[in-house]
JSON list of C-alpha atoms in Angstrom, two decimals:
[
{"chain": "L", "resi": 1061, "resn": "GLY", "atom": "CA", "xyz": [18.80, -4.69, 1.20]},
{"chain": "L", "resi": 1062, "resn": "MET", "atom": "CA", "xyz": [21.41, -2.77, 3.14]},
{"chain": "L", "resi": 1063, "resn": "TYR", "atom": "CA", "xyz": [21.20, -2.08, 6.86]},
{"chain": "L", "resi": 1064, "resn": "VAL", "atom": "CA", "xyz": [23.18, -0.09, 9.40]},
{"chain": "L", "resi": 1065, "resn": "ILE", "atom": "CA", "xyz": [23.79, -1.55, 12.87]},
{"chain": "L", "resi": 1066, "resn": "ILE", "atom": "CA", "xyz": [25.64, 0.47, 15.51]},
{"chain": "L", "resi": 1067, "resn": "GLY", "atom": "CA", "xyz": [27.73, -1.30, 18.15]},
{"chain": "L", "resi": 1068, "resn": "GLN", "atom": "CA", "xyz": [29.10, 0.14, 21.36]},
{"chain": "L", "resi": 1069, "resn": "MET", "atom": "CA", "xyz": [31.97, -1.51, 23.23]},
{"chain": "L", "resi": 1070, "resn": "ALA", "atom": "CA", "xyz": [31.99, -1.53, 27.04]},
{"chain": "L", "resi": 1071, "resn": "ALA", "atom": "CA", "xyz": [35.20, -1.33, 29.07]},
{"chain": "L", "resi": 1072, "resn": "THR", "atom": "CA", "xyz": [34.92, -5.11, 29.47]},
{"chain": "L", "resi": 1073, "resn": "GLY", "atom": "CA", "xyz": [35.19, -5.56, 25.69]},
{"chain": "L", "resi": 1074, "resn": "VAL", "atom": "CA", "xyz": [31.57, -6.67, 25.34]},
{"chain": "L", "resi": 1075, "resn": "ILE", "atom": "CA", "xyz": [29.79, -5.13, 22.35]},
{"chain": "L", "resi": 1076, "resn": "THR", "atom": "CA", "xyz": [26.17, -4.09, 22.64]},
{"chain": "L", "resi": 1077, "resn": "TRP", "atom": "CA", "xyz": [24.42, -3.90, 19.26]},
{"chain": "L", "resi": 1078, "resn": "GLY", "atom": "CA", "xyz": [21.54, -1.61, 18.38]},
{"chain": "L", "resi": 1079, "resn": "THR", "atom": "CA", "xyz": [18.55, -2.45, 16.21]},
{"chain": "L", "resi": 1080, "resn": "PRO", "atom": "CA", "xyz": [19.26, -2.80, 12.45]},
{"chain": "L", "resi": 1081, "resn": "VAL", "atom": "CA", "xyz": [17.92, 0.11, 10.38]},
{"chain": "L", "resi": 1082, "resn": "ILE", "atom": "CA", "xyz": [17.38, -0.27, 6.64]},
{"chain": "L", "resi": 1083, "resn": "ILE", "atom": "CA", "xyz": [19.26, 2.10, 4.33]},
{"chain": "L", "resi": 1084, "resn": "THR", "atom": "CA", "xyz": [17.88, 0.77, 1.03]},
{"chain": "L", "resi": 1085, "resn": "THR", "atom": "CA", "xyz": [15.90, -2.27, -0.07]},
{"chain": "L", "resi": 1086, "resn": "LEU", "atom": "CA", "xyz": [18.11, -2.67, -3.16]},
{"chain": "L", "resi": 1087, "resn": "ASP", "atom": "CA", "xyz": [20.61, -5.55, -3.04]},
{"chain": "L", "resi": 1088, "resn": "GLN", "atom": "CA", "xyz": [23.98, -4.43, -4.40]},
{"chain": "L", "resi": 1089, "resn": "TYR", "atom": "CA", "xyz": [27.69, -5.10, -4.39]},
{"chain": "L", "resi": 1090, "resn": "ASP", "atom": "CA", "xyz": [30.07, -3.31, -2.05]},
{"chain": "L", "resi": 1091, "resn": "ASN", "atom": "CA", "xyz": [31.53, -1.19, -4.89]},
{"chain": "L", "resi": 1092, "resn": "ASN", "atom": "CA", "xyz": [28.09, 0.44, -5.12]},
{"chain": "L", "resi": 1093, "resn": "PHE", "atom": "CA", "xyz": [28.17, 1.52, -1.45]},
{"chain": "L", "resi": 1094, "resn": "ASP", "atom": "CA", "xyz": [30.49, 3.70, 0.58]},
{"chain": "L", "resi": 1095, "resn": "ALA", "atom": "CA", "xyz": [30.29, 5.56, 3.89]},
{"chain": "L", "resi": 1096, "resn": "VAL", "atom": "CA", "xyz": [32.38, 8.15, 5.72]},
{"chain": "L", "resi": 1097, "resn": "LEU", "atom": "CA", "xyz": [32.19, 9.80, 9.15]},
{"chain": "L", "resi": 1098, "resn": "ILE", "atom": "CA", "xyz": [31.51, 13.53, 8.55]},
{"chain": "L", "resi": 1099, "resn": "ASN", "atom": "CA", "xyz": [30.78, 14.63, 12.12]},
{"chain": "L", "resi": 1100, "resn": "SER", "atom": "CA", "xyz": [31.08, 13.07, 15.56]},
{"chain": "L", "resi": 1101, "resn": "ASN", "atom": "CA", "xyz": [27.57, 11.59, 15.26]},
{"chain": "L", "resi": 1102, "resn": "LYS", "atom": "CA", "xyz": [26.92, 11.63, 11.48]},
{"chain": "L", "resi": 1103, "resn": "ILE", "atom": "CA", "xyz": [27.87, 9.20, 8.74]},
{"chain": "L", "resi": 1104, "resn": "LEU", "atom": "CA", "xyz": [27.31, 10.07, 5.08]},
{"chain": "L", "resi": 1105, "resn": "CYS", "atom": "CA", "xyz": [26.67, 7.07, 2.85]},
{"chain": "L", "resi": 1106, "resn": "THR", "atom": "CA", "xyz": [26.12, 6.60, -0.88]},
{"chain": "L", "resi": 1107, "resn": "PHE", "atom": "CA", "xyz": [24.34, 3.75, -2.66]},
{"chain": "L", "resi": 1108, "resn": "GLY", "atom": "CA", "xyz": [22.00, 2.79, -5.47]},
{"chain": "L", "resi": 1109, "resn": "HIS", "atom": "CA", "xyz": [18.45, 3.24, -4.26]},
{"chain": "L", "resi": 1110, "resn": "ASP", "atom": "CA", "xyz": [15.26, 1.37, -5.09]},
{"chain": "L", "resi": 1111, "resn": "ALA", "atom": "CA", "xyz": [14.58, -0.17, -8.48]},
{"chain": "L", "resi": 1112, "resn": "ASN", "atom": "CA", "xyz": [16.23, 2.58, -10.56]},
{"chain": "L", "resi": 1113, "resn": "THR", "atom": "CA", "xyz": [19.67, 2.18, -8.84]},
{"chain": "L", "resi": 1114, "resn": "TYR", "atom": "CA", "xyz": [20.38, 5.89, -9.33]},
{"chain": "L", "resi": 1115, "resn": "THR", "atom": "CA", "xyz": [23.04, 7.16, -6.94]},
{"chain": "L", "resi": 1116, "resn": "HIS", "atom": "CA", "xyz": [21.74, 8.63, -3.68]},
{"chain": "L", "resi": 1117, "resn": "THR", "atom": "CA", "xyz": [23.29, 9.83, -0.45]},
{"chain": "L", "resi": 1118, "resn": "ALA", "atom": "CA", "xyz": [21.79, 9.69, 3.02]},
{"chain": "L", "resi": 1119, "resn": "THR", "atom": "CA", "xyz": [22.91, 10.72, 6.47]},
{"chain": "L", "resi": 1120, "resn": "ILE", "atom": "CA", "xyz": [22.99, 8.22, 9.31]},
{"chain": "L", "resi": 1121, "resn": "THR", "atom": "CA", "xyz": [22.70, 9.94, 12.68]},
{"chain": "L", "resi": 1122, "resn": "VAL", "atom": "CA", "xyz": [24.05, 7.99, 15.66]},
{"chain": "L", "resi": 1123, "resn": "SER", "atom": "CA", "xyz": [23.11, 8.26, 19.34]},
{"chain": "L", "resi": 1124, "resn": "GLY", "atom": "CA", "xyz": [24.58, 5.47, 21.45]},
{"chain": "L", "resi": 1125, "resn": "THR", "atom": "CA", "xyz": [23.56, 2.32, 19.58]},
{"chain": "L", "resi": 1126, "resn": "VAL", "atom": "CA", "xyz": [20.55, 3.97, 17.91]},
{"chain": "L", "resi": 1127, "resn": "ALA", "atom": "CA", "xyz": [20.86, 4.87, 14.24]},
{"chain": "L", "resi": 1128, "resn": "SER", "atom": "CA", "xyz": [18.43, 6.88, 12.17]},
{"chain": "L", "resi": 1129, "resn": "VAL", "atom": "CA", "xyz": [18.64, 7.34, 8.41]},
{"chain": "L", "resi": 1130, "resn": "ASN", "atom": "CA", "xyz": [17.26, 10.40, 6.64]},
{"chain": "L", "resi": 1131, "resn": "THR", "atom": "CA", "xyz": [15.35, 10.10, 3.37]},
{"chain": "L", "resi": 1132, "resn": "PRO", "atom": "CA", "xyz": [17.91, 9.43, 0.59]},
{"chain": "L", "resi": 1133, "resn": "VAL", "atom": "CA", "xyz": [18.61, 12.31, -1.80]},
{"chain": "L", "resi": 1134, "resn": "GLN", "atom": "CA", "xyz": [19.30, 11.51, -5.49]},
{"chain": "L", "resi": 1135, "resn": "VAL", "atom": "CA", "xyz": [22.57, 12.84, -6.91]},
{"chain": "L", "resi": 1136, "resn": "ALA", "atom": "CA", "xyz": [21.72, 12.40, -10.59]},
{"chain": "L", "resi": 1137, "resn": "ALA", "atom": "CA", "xyz": [19.36, 10.30, -12.69]},
{"chain": "L", "resi": 1138, "resn": "THR", "atom": "CA", "xyz": [22.27, 8.11, -13.77]},
{"chain": "L", "resi": 1139, "resn": "ASN", "atom": "CA", "xyz": [23.27, 4.57, -12.83]},
{"chain": "L", "resi": 1140, "resn": "PHE", "atom": "CA", "xyz": [26.77, 4.90, -11.42]},
{"chain": "L", "resi": 1141, "resn": "GLY", "atom": "CA", "xyz": [28.55, 1.61, -10.86]},
{"chain": "L", "resi": 1142, "resn": "TRP", "atom": "CA", "xyz": [31.39, 2.53, -8.50]},
{"chain": "L", "resi": 1143, "resn": "LYS", "atom": "CA", "xyz": [31.09, 5.06, -5.68]},
{"chain": "L", "resi": 1144, "resn": "ARG", "atom": "CA", "xyz": [33.62, 6.47, -3.22]},
{"chain": "L", "resi": 1145, "resn": "LEU", "atom": "CA", "xyz": [33.27, 9.12, -0.50]},
{"chain": "L", "resi": 1146, "resn": "CYS", "atom": "CA", "xyz": [35.93, 11.20, 1.21]},
{"chain": "L", "resi": 1147, "resn": "LYS", "atom": "CA", "xyz": [35.40, 13.56, 4.17]},
{"chain": "L", "resi": 1148, "resn": "LEU", "atom": "CA", "xyz": [36.57, 17.13, 3.60]},
{"chain": "L", "resi": 1149, "resn": "ASP", "atom": "CA", "xyz": [35.40, 19.20, 6.54]},
{"chain": "L", "resi": 1150, "resn": "THR", "atom": "CA", "xyz": [32.69, 18.88, 9.17]},
{"chain": "L", "resi": 1151, "resn": "ASP", "atom": "CA", "xyz": [29.45, 17.98, 7.35]},
{"chain": "L", "resi": 1152, "resn": "LYS", "atom": "CA", "xyz": [31.18, 18.09, 3.95]},
{"chain": "L", "resi": 1153, "resn": "ALA", "atom": "CA", "xyz": [32.51, 15.36, 1.66]},
{"chain": "L", "resi": 1154, "resn": "LEU", "atom": "CA", "xyz": [33.53, 14.57, -1.91]},
{"chain": "L", "resi": 1155, "resn": "LEU", "atom": "CA", "xyz": [31.67, 11.90, -3.85]},
{"chain": "L", "resi": 1156, "resn": "ALA", "atom": "CA", "xyz": [33.50, 10.24, -6.76]},
{"chain": "L", "resi": 1157, "resn": "VAL", "atom": "CA", "xyz": [31.36, 8.08, -9.03]},
{"chain": "L", "resi": 1158, "resn": "TYR", "atom": "CA", "xyz": [32.31, 6.02, -12.07]},
{"chain": "L", "resi": 1159, "resn": "THR", "atom": "CA", "xyz": [29.87, 6.35, -14.94]},
{"chain": "L", "resi": 1160, "resn": "GLY", "atom": "CA", "xyz": [31.34, 3.80, -17.35]},
{"chain": "L", "resi": 1161, "resn": "THR", "atom": "CA", "xyz": [33.89, 6.05, -19.08]},
{"chain": "L", "resi": 1162, "resn": "THR", "atom": "CA", "xyz": [34.24, 9.01, -16.74]},
{"chain": "L", "resi": 1163, "resn": "ILE", "atom": "CA", "xyz": [34.64, 9.79, -13.05]},
{"chain": "L", "resi": 1164, "resn": "SER", "atom": "CA", "xyz": [32.27, 12.50, -11.83]},
{"chain": "L", "resi": 1165, "resn": "ILE", "atom": "CA", "xyz": [33.19, 14.38, -8.65]},
{"chain": "L", "resi": 1166, "resn": "TYR", "atom": "CA", "xyz": [30.54, 16.14, -6.52]},
{"chain": "L", "resi": 1167, "resn": "VAL", "atom": "CA", "xyz": [30.86, 18.17, -3.32]},
{"chain": "L", "resi": 1168, "resn": "VAL", "atom": "CA", "xyz": [28.26, 16.95, -0.81]},
{"chain": "L", "resi": 1169, "resn": "THR", "atom": "CA", "xyz": [27.25, 19.34, 1.97]},
{"chain": "L", "resi": 1170, "resn": "VAL", "atom": "CA", "xyz": [25.04, 18.14, 4.82]},
{"chain": "L", "resi": 1171, "resn": "THR", "atom": "CA", "xyz": [22.78, 20.70, 6.46]},
{"chain": "L", "resi": 1172, "resn": "GLY", "atom": "CA", "xyz": [21.24, 19.13, 9.55]},
{"chain": "L", "resi": 1173, "resn": "THR", "atom": "CA", "xyz": [20.80, 15.66, 8.07]},
{"chain": "L", "resi": 1174, "resn": "VAL", "atom": "CA", "xyz": [19.97, 16.60, 4.47]},
{"chain": "L", "resi": 1175, "resn": "PRO", "atom": "CA", "xyz": [22.69, 16.17, 1.80]},
{"chain": "L", "resi": 1176, "resn": "SER", "atom": "CA", "xyz": [22.90, 18.63, -1.09]},
{"chain": "L", "resi": 1177, "resn": "TYR", "atom": "CA", "xyz": [25.25, 18.69, -4.07]},
{"chain": "L", "resi": 1178, "resn": "GLY", "atom": "CA", "xyz": [27.48, 21.35, -5.55]},
{"chain": "L", "resi": 1179, "resn": "SER", "atom": "CA", "xyz": [28.64, 21.48, -9.14]},
{"chain": "L", "resi": 1180, "resn": "VAL", "atom": "CA", "xyz": [30.18, 18.45, -10.83]},
{"chain": "L", "resi": 1181, "resn": "VAL", "atom": "CA", "xyz": [33.61, 18.12, -12.41]},
{"chain": "L", "resi": 1182, "resn": "ASN", "atom": "CA", "xyz": [34.55, 15.16, -14.63]},
{"chain": "L", "resi": 1183, "resn": "GLN", "atom": "CA", "xyz": [37.73, 13.19, -15.25]},
{"chain": "L", "resi": 1184, "resn": "ALA", "atom": "CA", "xyz": [37.41, 11.60, -18.71]},
{"chain": "L", "resi": 1185, "resn": "ASN", "atom": "CA", "xyz": [38.75, 8.17, -19.78]},
{"chain": "L", "resi": 1186, "resn": "SER", "atom": "CA", "xyz": [38.94, 7.06, -16.17]},
{"chain": "L", "resi": 1187, "resn": "THR", "atom": "CA", "xyz": [37.65, 4.22, -14.04]},
{"chain": "L", "resi": 1188, "resn": "TYR", "atom": "CA", "xyz": [37.55, 2.87, -10.48]},
{"chain": "L", "resi": 1189, "resn": "PRO", "atom": "CA", "xyz": [38.19, 5.98, -8.39]},
{"chain": "L", "resi": 1190, "resn": "GLN", "atom": "CA", "xyz": [39.80, 5.96, -4.98]},
{"chain": "L", "resi": 1191, "resn": "ILE", "atom": "CA", "xyz": [39.68, 9.25, -3.12]},
{"chain": "L", "resi": 1192, "resn": "VAL", "atom": "CA", "xyz": [41.50, 10.28, 0.05]},
{"chain": "L", "resi": 1193, "resn": "GLN", "atom": "CA", "xyz": [41.28, 13.45, 2.16]},
{"chain": "L", "resi": 1194, "resn": "ASN", "atom": "CA", "xyz": [44.25, 15.79, 1.87]},
{"chain": "L", "resi": 1195, "resn": "GLY", "atom": "CA", "xyz": [43.06, 18.71, 4.06]},
{"chain": "L", "resi": 1196, "resn": "THR", "atom": "CA", "xyz": [39.71, 20.41, 4.64]},
{"chain": "L", "resi": 1197, "resn": "ASP", "atom": "CA", "xyz": [39.52, 21.64, 1.04]},
{"chain": "L", "resi": 1198, "resn": "LYS", "atom": "CA", "xyz": [41.56, 19.07, -0.89]},
{"chain": "L", "resi": 1199, "resn": "ALA", "atom": "CA", "xyz": [41.61, 15.39, -1.76]},
{"chain": "L", "resi": 1200, "resn": "GLN", "atom": "CA", "xyz": [43.80, 13.01, -3.73]},
{"chain": "L", "resi": 1201, "resn": "LEU", "atom": "CA", "xyz": [42.09, 11.12, -6.58]},
{"chain": "L", "resi": 1202, "resn": "ILE", "atom": "CA", "xyz": [43.67, 7.87, -7.78]},
{"chain": "L", "resi": 1203, "resn": "PHE", "atom": "CA", "xyz": [42.20, 6.23, -10.88]},
{"chain": "L", "resi": 1204, "resn": "TRP", "atom": "CA", "xyz": [42.87, 4.00, -13.88]},
{"chain": "L", "resi": 1205, "resn": "ASP", "atom": "CA", "xyz": [43.28, 6.07, -17.06]},
{"chain": "L", "resi": 1206, "resn": "SER", "atom": "CA", "xyz": [41.85, 3.82, -19.79]},
{"chain": "L", "resi": 1207, "resn": "SER", "atom": "CA", "xyz": [43.17, 6.05, -22.60]},
{"chain": "L", "resi": 1208, "resn": "ILE", "atom": "CA", "xyz": [46.83, 5.24, -21.77]},
{"chain": "L", "resi": 1209, "resn": "SER", "atom": "CA", "xyz": [46.51, 2.16, -19.53]},
{"chain": "L", "resi": 1210, "resn": "ARG", "atom": "CA", "xyz": [48.11, 3.83, -16.52]},
{"chain": "L", "resi": 1211, "resn": "VAL", "atom": "CA", "xyz": [47.32, 4.49, -12.87]},
{"chain": "L", "resi": 1212, "resn": "ARG", "atom": "CA", "xyz": [47.12, 8.24, -12.42]},
{"chain": "L", "resi": 1213, "resn": "SER", "atom": "CA", "xyz": [46.57, 10.69, -9.60]},
{"chain": "L", "resi": 1214, "resn": "SER", "atom": "CA", "xyz": [45.13, 14.19, -9.41]},
{"chain": "L", "resi": 1215, "resn": "VAL", "atom": "CA", "xyz": [44.59, 16.68, -6.63]},
{"chain": "L", "resi": 1216, "resn": "ILE", "atom": "CA", "xyz": [41.02, 17.92, -6.24]},
{"chain": "L", "resi": 1217, "resn": "THR", "atom": "CA", "xyz": [40.61, 21.33, -4.67]},
{"chain": "L", "resi": 1218, "resn": "VAL", "atom": "CA", "xyz": [37.28, 22.63, -3.40]},
{"chain": "L", "resi": 1219, "resn": "THR", "atom": "CA", "xyz": [36.10, 26.22, -3.21]},
{"chain": "L", "resi": 1220, "resn": "GLY", "atom": "CA", "xyz": [32.71, 26.38, -1.49]},
{"chain": "L", "resi": 1221, "resn": "THR", "atom": "CA", "xyz": [30.75, 23.66, -3.31]},
{"chain": "L", "resi": 1222, "resn": "THR", "atom": "CA", "xyz": [32.81, 23.68, -6.51]},
{"chain": "L", "resi": 1223, "resn": "PRO", "atom": "CA", "xyz": [35.46, 20.99, -7.11]},
{"chain": "L", "resi": 1224, "resn": "THR", "atom": "CA", "xyz": [38.40, 21.46, -9.48]},
{"chain": "L", "resi": 1225, "resn": "ILE", "atom": "CA", "xyz": [40.61, 18.62, -10.74]},
{"chain": "L", "resi": 1226, "resn": "GLN", "atom": "CA", "xyz": [44.25, 19.49, -11.34]},
{"chain": "L", "resi": 1227, "resn": "ALA", "atom": "CA", "xyz": [46.25, 17.86, -14.12]},
{"chain": "L", "resi": 1228, "resn": "ALA", "atom": "CA", "xyz": [46.88, 14.17, -13.47]},
{"chain": "L", "resi": 1229, "resn": "ILE", "atom": "CA", "xyz": [50.29, 12.58, -13.13]},
{"chain": "L", "resi": 1230, "resn": "THR", "atom": "CA", "xyz": [51.14, 8.94, -13.88]},
{"chain": "L", "resi": 1231, "resn": "ILE", "atom": "CA", "xyz": [51.99, 6.94, -10.77]},
{"chain": "L", "resi": 1232, "resn": "GLY", "atom": "CA", "xyz": [51.92, 3.37, -12.13]},
{"chain": "L", "resi": 1233, "resn": "TYR", "atom": "CA", "xyz": [51.87, 1.23, -15.26]}
]
């Protein structure tokens, strides 16, 4: 399974660790998990959950060294193999998931501790997404374009809960 453990460092450099809290009982590789700080005391994480391995997100709320995890919310009834998160604004992130031939991008909004998903936009013939914040309503997507064997990059813009992918440019061979 996967656990979260919060540590707090004292002025002396000594770390005090909290109690481990389980996120999911499913064992998985690190490319199936990602996490990003979306507020001063909230971490959004994504992972395969339970036996079906469908992609879920959950919010970890932190108070000192105490962590609590809300009930995971399923993104889609699909087994995504590679997941990446990127903070946009307070309590808002982008989730990029690799489906085998396509990258799907979702806007994740957290209300309280409950994640919800906006519309999806897809980047075809692409694999292994990396996504980096580029403002409160934009992100940079870097991916391998399998149709031309090139590393490409696109800007994703977000309006409300709707992502849009701009035309990709080649940045590597």
